Amino acid sequence: MSKVIQIEQLKKTYHLGKVEVEALRGVSFEINSGDFVSIMGPSGSGKSTLMHIIGCLDYPTEGKYFLSGQDVSKLNDNQLALFRNQKIGFVFQQFNLLPKATILKNVELPLTYNNTHSKNKKRLAVQALEEVGLGDRLKHRPNEISGGQKQRVAIARALINHPSIILADEPTGNLDSKTGGDIMEIIKKLHDDGNTIILVTHEPEIARYGKRIIYLKDGVIDRDEVIV
Amino acid sequence: MILQSLIIALESLWANKMRSVLSMLGIIIGVGAVIAIVSVGTGSTQQVTSRIANLGSNMITVYPRTARGQGGRVSSGSSQEKFSLELADYMEKFCPSIIKVIPVKQVNGRLISGDINVNTTLLGTNLDYADVNNYEVDTGNFISKNDDQERRQVMVLGSQLAKDLFEDANPIGKRIKVNYDGQVYMFDVIGVMKEKGGSMGGDLDDRAYIPLSVSMDKLTNSDFVTSYIAQAASSEKAATAVNELKNFMVKFLNDENEEQFRIISQDEILDTVSSVTATMSIMLGGIAAISLLVGGIGIMNIMLVSVTERTREIGVRKALGARNAHILFQFLMESLNLTSFGGILGIGFGWGAAYFLSQYGNWPMVIAPLSIGLAFGFALFIGIFFGLYPAMKAAKMNPVDALRYE
Ligand SMILES: Nc1ncnc2c1ncn2[C@@H]1O[C@H](COP(=O)(O)OP(=O)(O)O)[C@@H](O)[C@H]1O
Ligand SMILES: [Mg+2]
């Protein structure tokens, strides 16, 4: 199986005035294509920081990160933007939909940044929304739908460019357990379809949807378990 | 990429309609002011120049210059005593570009009709005067050759003067008493002039016109005129005619320094008028430019607010693959849209203001395409200039920080 992600001795230090915060202090692991990995750990242990680096939104302070064999630290801003557009699908805890755009426009957004023709754009977005069961809500705005529906829109948006990995940072954190379960079923189905998934959560039941759990503590890996 | 940015920017402006309009206000007013001011400037100048041209574009007036001695007293042996009737004939003879010279003898007197008294200017002249001035009689006749030769005490009234003296009654055939220099003369009204309006040296409509011979021989008993009106062969030859006249007068009066006479041409007046209006236009244009500048600062302010407010949106867009340039263009397009819509509304507003003012001031409404282009171009420039800094600020944001922004 091909390695989608290789991380070696990754460190990230934030400077807050004179105070240095070591969010990651040497993290190494590999993730194969088609894996479903959950990352767990207490609040402040560096889970989001790790996700941002994997998602090409931030640079590590030290260490190496290869995405599909490409050394990400060697990429410039525009190449990073291209990677985010083509290889990464991000699902956030706060949904992060554009409040004034319709659901359809929200899902079309990643296509806007790779010059997809507007006719295809609409067709692909409608298709993605149908896959998450929202084909009848195209013209609605985010404030007109429920939290669970918002997260489904975000998942449709993350899928639209067929990314190499889907990164979900506490996707059920703002949802009740019933709705959260529904979202997890969608994510599980994505994995069954062959997508590579990294999921951050602090709920053990949610983490158990994954096939492997990495436990982070104080910026280092505490345990790395494969679930059988 | 530019097209997408344009669409995104339009959507966002539409979402914030009220704010967009408010922030456009400075640009609307600035552009409107530029267009209205330029229009008013050209319209009123056209009105004034056409009035002056109406007087006869090729007219030149020669006055004696009253040389001042010490203490402002008129020095004795004044050059006025050389401004004779014959001099008019000499001018015609020695200045080839001049086809006619009309002597004018002007006095101030009191006109009495019934119990109405009016102090006014009596202009002694001959029949060519009306001709050269493009000045026509409304009813009756102007002074004829016979009137002049036979020194008939006849009078033609300016339109306003006729109203003042006779209101709506027909003045022709009426007798008017003229009180001049302590003496009383009786005049018969033979005509009333058409309305002409103001001109150089006063309102023609307020005056009375009498035969030159009457004014010189009967009223003043003087051999000298107050001025000559010379007509150049054409308006193109007016400048040459002025030079010929000048040279002639210098020689005739032996007056190297041109101290004894003064020549005023239409061109000179037009020059003065246009330089005055040009100064006005520059001044008002400056004010308009400043209001555009203030509008631009308003745009920058609103764009900075908008960038800060939408920090999170910027983070999301970047997370989804927007490049820095995408974000830059999006915000640049937004400020450009603001200023160009503002510019279009401003053109409408300026047009309306110009129309209103032209109705009010009674001059032709002229909208120069150049002023529209200039104002609009300036608005676009301001959109780019003042939009660039906020747009760059947005483009340079770190995606993670932007996403974390609350
Ligand atoms: N932009 C930042 N500036 C300074 N400190 C930060 C920043 N982002 C995260 N941190 C710090 O890094 C540590 C890890 O944060 P984070 O990765 O968000 O943890 P988690 O997602 O596991 O709760 C925390 O102590 C947090 O305060
Ligand atoms: Mg977190």
XYZ file of C-alpha atoms and ligand atoms in Angstrom:
662
model
C 0.000 0.000 0.000
C 1.267 3.474 -0.916
C 2.078 5.959 1.803
C -0.009 9.127 1.573
C 1.580 10.779 4.581
C 5.065 10.454 6.060
C 5.879 12.582 9.075
C 9.314 12.606 10.745
C 10.137 14.396 13.991
C 7.623 17.141 13.396
C 7.884 20.127 15.764
C 5.821 23.276 15.987
C 6.624 26.116 18.340
C 4.420 29.201 18.730
C 5.893 32.418 20.024
C 3.590 34.475 22.173
C 5.740 37.477 23.006
C 8.453 36.072 25.247
C 6.597 32.840 25.934
C 7.259 29.862 23.687
C 4.504 27.293 23.295
C 5.700 23.935 22.026
C 2.495 22.591 20.483
C 4.283 19.654 18.792
C 7.537 18.284 20.155
C 8.663 15.591 17.730
C 5.878 13.582 16.129
C 6.562 10.789 13.627
C 4.117 8.462 11.831
C 3.032 7.234 8.425
C -0.437 6.855 6.979
C -1.267 4.552 4.092
C -3.702 5.255 1.331
C -7.186 4.101 2.326
C -6.501 4.265 6.091
C -8.969 5.633 8.614
C -6.943 7.115 11.475
C -8.399 8.724 14.593
C -6.313 11.154 16.602
C -7.222 11.517 20.253
C -5.843 13.504 23.137
C -6.756 16.086 25.736
C -7.444 19.671 24.839
C -4.247 21.558 24.016
C -2.302 18.423 23.184
C -1.588 19.650 19.646
C -4.230 17.796 17.601
C -5.418 20.851 15.630
C -1.864 22.056 15.117
C -0.998 18.679 13.598
C -4.083 18.761 11.374
C -3.221 22.243 10.105
C 0.258 21.133 9.135
C -1.074 17.983 7.446
C -3.648 20.194 5.699
C -0.894 22.467 4.308
C -2.373 25.421 6.171
C 0.704 25.883 8.327
C 4.432 25.146 8.238
C 6.175 22.988 10.852
C 8.993 24.632 12.805
C 11.140 21.528 12.395
C 10.903 18.023 10.935
C 9.768 16.595 7.617
C 6.360 16.137 6.070
C 5.803 14.294 2.797
C 2.375 14.365 1.205
C 2.025 11.857 -1.670
C 5.828 11.695 -1.670
C 6.217 15.470 -2.064
C 8.233 17.399 0.543
C 5.708 20.030 1.623
C 8.347 22.289 3.194
C 9.734 22.880 -0.305
C 6.428 24.262 -1.650
C 5.729 27.966 -2.108
C 2.430 29.694 -1.253
C 0.815 29.024 -4.616
C 1.813 25.344 -4.647
C 0.468 24.980 -1.119
C -2.801 26.523 -2.256
C -2.923 24.025 -5.110
C -2.274 21.128 -2.663
C -5.049 22.363 -0.380
C -7.349 22.533 -3.341
C -6.470 19.182 -4.938
C -5.179 16.837 -2.206
C -6.912 17.958 0.971
C -10.552 17.977 1.992
C -11.065 19.789 5.273
C -14.063 19.351 7.601
C -14.089 21.706 10.581
C -15.805 21.625 13.945
C -17.374 25.055 13.262
C -18.464 24.009 9.747
C -16.901 27.185 8.286
C -19.490 27.730 5.579
C -19.762 31.192 3.994
C -22.909 32.531 5.686
C -24.120 34.703 2.819
C -23.639 32.185 0.026
C -26.148 29.460 -0.821
C -25.342 25.853 -0.038
C -24.706 25.229 -3.719
C -22.252 28.144 -3.907
C -20.496 26.916 -0.787
C -19.929 23.510 -2.291
C -18.831 25.025 -5.620
C -16.188 27.144 -3.892
C -13.193 24.750 -4.215
C -14.001 24.365 -7.925
C -13.872 28.138 -8.321
C -10.205 28.042 -7.399
C -9.202 25.499 -10.025
C -11.028 27.114 -12.935
C -13.668 24.436 -13.392
C -16.126 25.487 -16.049
C -19.279 26.912 -14.460
C -21.543 24.283 -16.072
C -19.472 21.408 -14.649
C -19.171 23.256 -11.375
C -22.888 23.200 -10.804
C -23.267 19.588 -11.926
C -20.459 18.371 -9.645
C -21.724 20.355 -6.664
C -25.278 19.095 -7.082
C -23.946 15.556 -7.332
C -21.872 15.941 -4.147
C -24.840 17.416 -2.270
C -27.054 14.539 -3.411
C -24.495 12.075 -2.041
C -24.874 13.598 1.441
C -28.663 13.734 1.078
C -29.094 17.484 0.532
C -30.032 17.541 -3.151
C -33.217 19.435 -2.305
C -31.589 22.289 -0.344
C -29.416 23.877 -3.042
C -30.778 27.399 -2.740
C -30.843 27.517 1.043
C -28.368 29.501 3.063
C -26.387 28.065 6.003
C -28.572 29.802 8.620
C -31.631 28.043 7.186
C -30.422 24.493 7.876
C -29.526 22.463 10.979
C -26.038 21.821 12.346
C -25.984 18.271 11.059
C -26.980 19.498 7.610
C -24.280 22.158 7.725
C -21.670 19.521 8.441
C -22.982 17.459 5.530
C -22.569 20.505 3.282
C -18.992 20.816 4.575
C -18.382 17.140 3.768
C -19.764 17.593 0.254
C -17.455 20.592 -0.154
C -14.459 18.568 1.116
C -15.173 15.766 -1.353
C -15.753 17.770 -4.455
C -12.162 17.753 -5.774
C -11.612 14.043 -4.915
C -8.816 14.753 -2.417
C -6.082 12.321 -1.372
C -7.025 12.740 2.300
C -10.026 14.001 4.190
C -9.143 15.814 7.408
C -11.941 16.129 9.960
C -11.122 18.164 13.084
C -13.760 17.291 15.688
C -16.552 17.161 13.081
C -19.110 16.087 15.682
C -17.923 18.537 18.369
C -20.808 20.957 17.796
C -23.477 18.299 17.256
C -25.677 16.215 19.538
C -24.779 12.524 19.730
C -27.589 11.377 17.406
C -26.615 13.840 14.648
C -22.946 13.162 15.320
C -23.614 9.489 14.750
C -25.239 10.279 11.387
C -22.205 12.291 10.334
C -19.902 9.464 11.394
C -21.930 7.046 9.252
C -21.303 9.294 6.250
C -17.580 9.443 7.051
C -17.479 5.669 7.503
C -19.103 5.249 4.098
C -16.461 7.538 2.565
C -13.813 5.266 4.017
C -15.605 2.215 2.645
C -15.500 3.892 -0.772
C -11.689 4.002 -0.499
C -11.022 7.499 0.869
C -8.161 8.137 3.298
C -9.454 9.757 6.467
C -7.859 11.439 9.468
C -10.297 12.248 12.239
C -9.618 14.275 15.358
C -11.881 13.694 18.350
C -11.780 13.403 22.088
C -14.762 11.029 22.259
C -13.702 7.353 22.415
C -16.921 6.099 20.719
C -16.283 8.402 17.768
C -12.594 7.476 17.647
C -13.546 3.803 17.379
C -14.959 4.393 13.877
C -11.286 4.499 12.820
C -9.062 1.516 12.118
C -6.172 3.019 14.056
C -5.984 5.483 16.945
C -3.044 7.788 17.631
C -3.036 9.227 21.162
C -1.377 12.637 21.498
C -0.272 14.087 24.818
C 1.653 17.346 25.349
C 2.743 17.436 21.732
C 4.111 13.909 21.465
C 2.575 10.532 20.547
C 1.558 8.668 23.681
C 0.199 5.509 22.021
C -0.455 4.352 18.474
C -2.980 1.458 18.338
C -4.431 -0.540 15.482
C -8.029 -1.617 16.102
C -8.933 -5.151 15.143
C -9.347 34.456 -12.291
C -10.325 38.108 -12.695
C -13.820 37.147 -13.822
C -14.341 34.866 -10.818
C -13.055 37.558 -8.493
C -15.480 39.992 -10.095
C -18.417 37.651 -9.517
C -17.422 36.936 -5.915
C -16.982 40.648 -5.282
C -20.373 41.484 -6.783
C -22.075 38.855 -4.635
C -20.501 40.237 -1.510
C -21.402 43.840 -2.360
C -24.981 42.799 -3.035
C -25.074 41.078 0.353
C -24.125 44.398 2.004
C -26.273 46.743 -0.081
C -26.768 49.520 2.446
C -23.163 49.716 3.456
C -22.035 49.594 -0.149
C -24.216 52.569 -1.036
C -23.063 54.558 1.979
C -19.417 53.984 1.255
C -20.001 54.936 -2.371
C -21.452 58.265 -1.307
C -18.137 60.106 -1.324
C -17.403 58.902 -4.840
C -20.955 59.682 -6.002
C -20.682 63.231 -4.721
C -17.141 63.685 -6.019
C -17.884 62.445 -9.522
C -21.198 64.292 -9.591
C -19.485 67.496 -8.516
C -16.818 67.208 -11.213
C -19.431 66.713 -13.913
C -21.787 69.408 -12.658
C -19.001 71.926 -12.197
C -17.461 71.348 -15.599
C -20.909 71.492 -17.170
C -21.847 74.700 -15.394
C -18.470 76.174 -16.297
C -18.755 75.409 -20.003
C -22.473 76.195 -20.144
C -22.179 79.599 -18.537
C -19.060 80.434 -20.547
C -20.914 79.509 -23.711
C -23.765 81.722 -22.667
C -21.507 84.684 -21.983
C -19.431 84.193 -25.114
C -22.488 83.818 -27.274
C -23.883 87.014 -25.820
C -20.658 88.780 -26.549
C -20.526 87.289 -30.020
C -24.099 88.449 -30.411
C -22.875 91.995 -30.097
C -20.979 91.528 -33.323
C -17.881 89.466 -33.111
C -15.765 91.851 -35.117
C -16.337 95.045 -33.180
C -13.594 97.221 -31.804
C -14.165 100.243 -29.588
C -11.775 103.193 -29.370
C -12.012 105.510 -26.355
C -9.987 108.542 -25.395
C -8.003 107.801 -22.289
C -8.437 110.619 -19.830
C -4.861 111.341 -18.872
C -4.666 111.952 -15.177
C -2.504 114.680 -13.767
C -1.402 114.955 -10.176
C -4.127 114.447 -7.605
C -6.266 112.698 -10.167
C -7.324 115.882 -11.929
C -7.945 115.708 -15.623
C -4.980 117.417 -17.150
C -5.636 120.250 -19.532
C -5.233 119.867 -23.273
C -6.861 116.422 -23.073
C -6.622 114.103 -26.031
C -10.404 114.088 -26.094
C -10.148 117.210 -28.177
C -8.685 115.171 -31.026
C -11.569 112.684 -31.232
C -13.406 114.434 -34.000
C -15.910 113.247 -36.558
C -13.295 113.420 -39.299
C -11.089 111.013 -37.376
C -13.674 108.312 -38.072
C -13.183 108.821 -41.812
C -9.399 108.699 -41.409
C -9.656 105.428 -39.511
C -11.703 103.908 -42.293
C -9.205 105.158 -44.857
C -5.961 104.141 -43.147
C -6.991 100.823 -41.680
C -7.680 98.428 -44.571
C -9.122 95.698 -42.342
C -11.768 98.051 -41.041
C -14.863 98.520 -43.138
C -16.797 100.993 -41.046
C -16.257 103.377 -38.145
C -19.247 104.741 -36.257
C -18.785 107.769 -34.033
C -20.765 107.793 -30.806
C -21.580 110.784 -28.616
C -22.983 109.676 -25.324
C -24.611 111.929 -22.732
C -26.567 111.386 -19.554
C -29.937 113.079 -19.298
C -33.312 112.901 -17.668
C -36.270 111.668 -19.704
C -39.718 112.903 -18.717
C -42.999 111.494 -19.960
C -46.083 112.618 -18.086
C -45.160 112.221 -14.437
C -42.501 109.552 -15.010
C -38.853 110.582 -14.762
C -35.996 108.360 -15.822
C -32.292 109.158 -15.729
C -30.568 107.405 -18.545
C -27.883 107.411 -21.185
C -28.646 109.056 -24.524
C -26.512 107.600 -27.222
C -25.983 109.873 -30.195
C -25.184 107.805 -33.253
C -26.261 107.049 -36.807
C -28.145 104.268 -38.536
C -25.059 102.044 -38.905
C -24.953 101.569 -35.155
C -27.901 99.187 -35.058
C -26.564 97.346 -38.066
C -23.079 96.788 -36.718
C -24.364 95.731 -33.306
C -26.826 93.151 -34.661
C -29.371 95.281 -32.942
C -32.827 95.499 -34.478
C -35.896 97.669 -34.021
C -38.959 95.924 -32.687
C -41.468 98.540 -33.812
C -41.008 101.784 -35.753
C -37.676 102.767 -37.278
C -34.117 103.353 -36.213
C -32.465 106.773 -36.810
C -32.273 107.491 -40.533
C -29.760 109.438 -42.574
C -32.253 112.258 -42.940
C -32.876 112.398 -39.200
C -29.162 112.913 -38.731
C -28.661 115.427 -41.556
C -31.650 117.508 -40.551
C -30.902 117.234 -36.853
C -34.383 116.023 -36.070
C -35.109 115.617 -32.386
C -36.191 112.013 -32.652
C -35.518 109.134 -30.299
C -35.462 105.331 -30.363
C -36.016 103.639 -27.005
C -34.380 100.523 -25.595
C -36.960 97.869 -24.756
C -36.668 98.237 -20.989
C -36.666 102.025 -21.155
C -39.848 101.918 -23.260
C -41.512 99.785 -20.588
C -40.339 102.079 -17.806
C -41.729 105.149 -19.530
C -44.890 103.883 -21.179
C -45.604 100.476 -19.641
C -47.786 98.662 -22.162
C -48.802 101.656 -24.238
C -47.351 102.126 -27.708
C -44.581 104.731 -27.357
C -44.327 105.549 -31.056
C -45.409 109.079 -31.843
C -45.245 110.077 -28.175
C -43.269 113.151 -27.130
C -40.603 112.996 -24.471
C -39.009 115.842 -22.612
C -35.272 115.577 -22.190
C -33.576 117.508 -19.469
C -29.885 117.901 -20.217
C -27.469 120.302 -18.597
C -30.279 122.566 -17.336
C -32.002 122.803 -20.723
C -35.183 121.112 -21.875
C -35.503 119.515 -25.345
C -38.530 117.823 -26.893
C -38.074 114.504 -28.734
C -40.479 112.378 -30.810
C -40.303 108.635 -30.268
C -39.883 106.906 -33.647
C -38.985 103.368 -32.630
C -38.473 100.768 -29.927
C -35.560 98.296 -30.037
C -35.771 94.545 -29.560
C -34.578 93.143 -26.278
C -30.810 92.645 -26.267
C -29.637 92.210 -22.712
C -26.435 93.214 -21.023
C -23.217 93.824 -22.882
C -19.918 95.549 -22.529
C -20.481 98.922 -20.925
C -23.990 98.445 -19.635
C -27.443 97.297 -20.557
C -28.426 98.317 -24.073
C -32.109 97.958 -23.238
C -31.993 100.836 -20.755
C -30.756 103.423 -23.229
C -32.210 105.902 -25.676
C -30.751 106.434 -29.154
C -30.748 109.838 -30.830
C -29.141 111.224 -34.007
C -25.434 111.929 -33.609
C -25.852 115.451 -34.962
C -28.486 116.253 -32.341
C -26.310 115.008 -29.530
C -23.219 116.879 -30.770
C -24.635 120.127 -32.098
C -27.771 120.644 -30.037
C -27.244 119.015 -26.654
C -23.527 119.321 -26.024
C -22.451 121.768 -28.679
C -19.191 119.894 -28.924
C -17.031 118.817 -31.888
C -15.727 115.723 -30.173
C -17.182 112.255 -29.741
C -17.021 109.923 -26.730
C -15.995 106.831 -28.654
C -15.769 105.142 -32.044
C -17.090 101.720 -32.857
C -15.024 100.173 -35.630
C -16.141 97.118 -37.527
C -13.513 94.759 -38.860
C -14.086 93.122 -42.236
C -14.491 89.758 -40.529
C -13.897 88.216 -37.131
C -10.713 86.594 -38.492
C -9.412 90.049 -39.355
C -10.318 91.526 -35.977
C -6.818 91.106 -34.545
C -5.187 92.726 -37.611
C -7.710 95.516 -37.432
C -6.845 96.173 -33.797
C -3.164 96.462 -34.736
C -3.877 98.772 -37.650
C -6.011 100.971 -35.437
C -3.376 101.038 -32.749
C -0.629 102.024 -35.179
C -2.838 104.646 -36.714
C -3.755 106.196 -33.362
C -0.160 106.168 -32.153
C 0.880 108.104 -35.249
C -2.149 110.343 -35.342
C -1.946 111.379 -31.715
C 1.845 111.184 -31.680
C 1.347 109.004 -28.624
C 4.143 106.429 -28.492
C 3.115 105.086 -25.090
C -0.592 104.781 -25.867
C -1.514 107.085 -23.021
C -4.272 108.995 -24.777
C -6.445 106.264 -26.200
C -7.705 102.859 -25.394
C -8.793 100.095 -27.748
C -11.085 97.330 -26.584
C -11.898 94.402 -28.831
C -14.331 91.547 -28.398
C -11.401 89.161 -28.332
C -10.005 90.911 -25.332
C -13.286 90.637 -23.469
C -13.674 87.011 -24.434
C -10.151 86.347 -23.180
C -10.952 87.953 -19.857
C -14.197 86.028 -19.530
C -12.616 82.720 -20.367
C -9.654 83.281 -18.067
C -12.034 84.118 -15.231
C -14.122 81.027 -15.852
C -10.991 78.901 -16.257
C -9.773 80.018 -12.839
C -13.187 79.287 -11.384
C -13.239 75.845 -12.975
C -9.790 75.001 -11.648
C -10.793 76.100 -8.176
C -14.060 74.179 -8.155
C -12.386 71.230 -9.863
C -9.909 71.221 -6.999
C -12.747 71.055 -4.515
C -14.289 68.191 -6.470
C -10.952 66.384 -6.553
C -10.640 66.740 -2.798
C -14.112 65.312 -2.289
C -13.126 62.384 -4.521
C -10.038 61.924 -2.402
C -12.097 61.967 0.775
C -14.415 59.471 -0.897
C -11.384 57.301 -1.607
C -10.330 57.372 2.024
C -13.889 56.369 2.925
C -13.584 53.424 0.542
C -10.306 52.373 2.111
C -11.854 52.605 5.550
C -14.839 50.471 4.609
C -12.611 47.946 2.851
C -10.401 47.608 5.928
C -13.491 46.997 8.039
C -14.725 44.488 5.515
C -11.396 42.634 5.461
C -11.294 42.406 9.249
C -14.898 41.300 9.444
C -14.338 38.595 6.905
C -11.052 37.294 8.258
C -12.647 33.929 8.819
C -14.042 33.858 5.286
C -10.548 34.570 3.997
C -9.235 31.652 6.060
C -11.927 29.332 4.681
C -11.242 30.395 1.105
C -7.541 29.793 1.571
C -8.175 26.401 3.168
C -10.194 25.486 0.086
C -7.385 26.444 -2.270
C -7.623 30.185 -2.899
C -4.258 31.660 -3.777
C -3.117 35.000 -2.398
C -3.821 36.499 -5.803
C -7.414 35.236 -5.727
C -8.003 37.013 -2.434
C -6.203 40.139 -3.615
C -8.330 40.374 -6.747
C -11.509 39.636 -4.848
C -11.062 42.617 -2.561
C -9.623 44.828 -5.261
C -12.643 44.065 -7.414
C -14.880 44.901 -4.526
C -13.436 48.366 -4.049
C -13.302 48.849 -7.805
C -16.964 47.907 -8.038
C -17.789 50.335 -5.267
C -16.035 53.196 -6.977
C -17.249 52.378 -10.473
C -20.880 52.020 -9.368
C -20.348 55.161 -7.348
C -18.924 56.731 -10.481
C -21.939 55.734 -12.584
C -24.387 56.995 -9.970
C -22.262 60.131 -9.677
C -22.513 60.703 -13.431
C -26.300 60.502 -13.153
C -26.283 62.770 -10.150
C -23.946 65.288 -11.792
C -26.052 65.210 -14.944
C -29.167 65.955 -12.937
C -27.447 68.745 -11.018
C -26.085 70.234 -14.240
C -29.548 70.119 -15.802
C -31.137 71.753 -12.784
C -28.494 74.481 -12.620
C -28.705 75.145 -16.352
C -32.478 75.622 -16.042
C -31.950 77.867 -13.078
C -29.114 79.896 -14.605
C -30.708 79.851 -18.052
C -27.647 78.681 -19.948
C -27.250 75.749 -22.331
C -26.643 72.394 -20.683
C -23.331 71.031 -21.924
C -21.935 67.696 -20.716
C -18.433 67.227 -22.069
C -17.641 63.539 -22.715
C -14.145 64.361 -21.518
C -15.388 65.382 -18.084
C -17.362 62.126 -17.791
C -14.338 60.097 -18.847
C -12.076 62.038 -16.533
C -14.330 61.755 -13.494
C -15.012 58.071 -14.093
C -11.357 57.300 -14.721
C -10.434 59.113 -11.546
C -13.039 57.099 -9.634
C -11.559 53.845 -10.963
C -8.077 55.007 -10.091
C -9.228 55.758 -6.542
C -10.816 52.306 -6.337
C -7.504 50.688 -7.182
C -5.328 53.069 -5.218
C -7.319 52.984 -1.990
C -8.416 49.368 -2.400
C -4.908 48.017 -2.846
C -3.773 48.266 0.755
C -6.806 46.486 2.286
C -6.692 43.861 -0.485
C -3.002 43.197 0.155
C -3.684 42.921 3.846
C -6.332 40.291 3.105
C -4.141 38.386 0.655
C -1.202 38.172 3.057
C -3.193 36.675 5.922
C -1.932 33.441 7.355
C -4.664 30.828 6.727
C -4.509 29.276 10.203
C -4.670 32.607 12.010
C -7.530 33.654 9.757
C -9.426 30.443 10.513
C -8.968 30.840 14.259
C -10.203 34.462 14.162
C -13.403 34.914 16.140
N -1.688 30.429 16.838
C -1.265 30.052 18.053
N -0.512 30.864 18.765
C -0.048 30.490 19.986
N -0.330 29.347 20.558
C -1.079 28.459 19.889
C -1.592 28.777 18.585
N -2.300 27.731 18.153
C -2.252 26.798 19.131
N -1.512 27.237 20.169
C -1.189 26.498 21.373
O -0.654 25.259 21.011
C -1.137 24.244 21.839
C -1.846 23.210 20.996
O -3.040 23.730 20.483
P -4.046 22.907 19.552
O -3.254 22.267 18.478
O -5.137 23.817 19.130
O -4.592 21.810 20.565
P -5.861 20.881 20.458
O -6.441 21.025 19.095
O -5.299 19.504 20.739
O -6.787 21.282 21.536
C -2.074 24.922 22.828
O -1.342 25.123 24.016
C -2.436 26.207 22.185
O -2.663 27.174 23.152
Mg -8.357 21.524 18.488
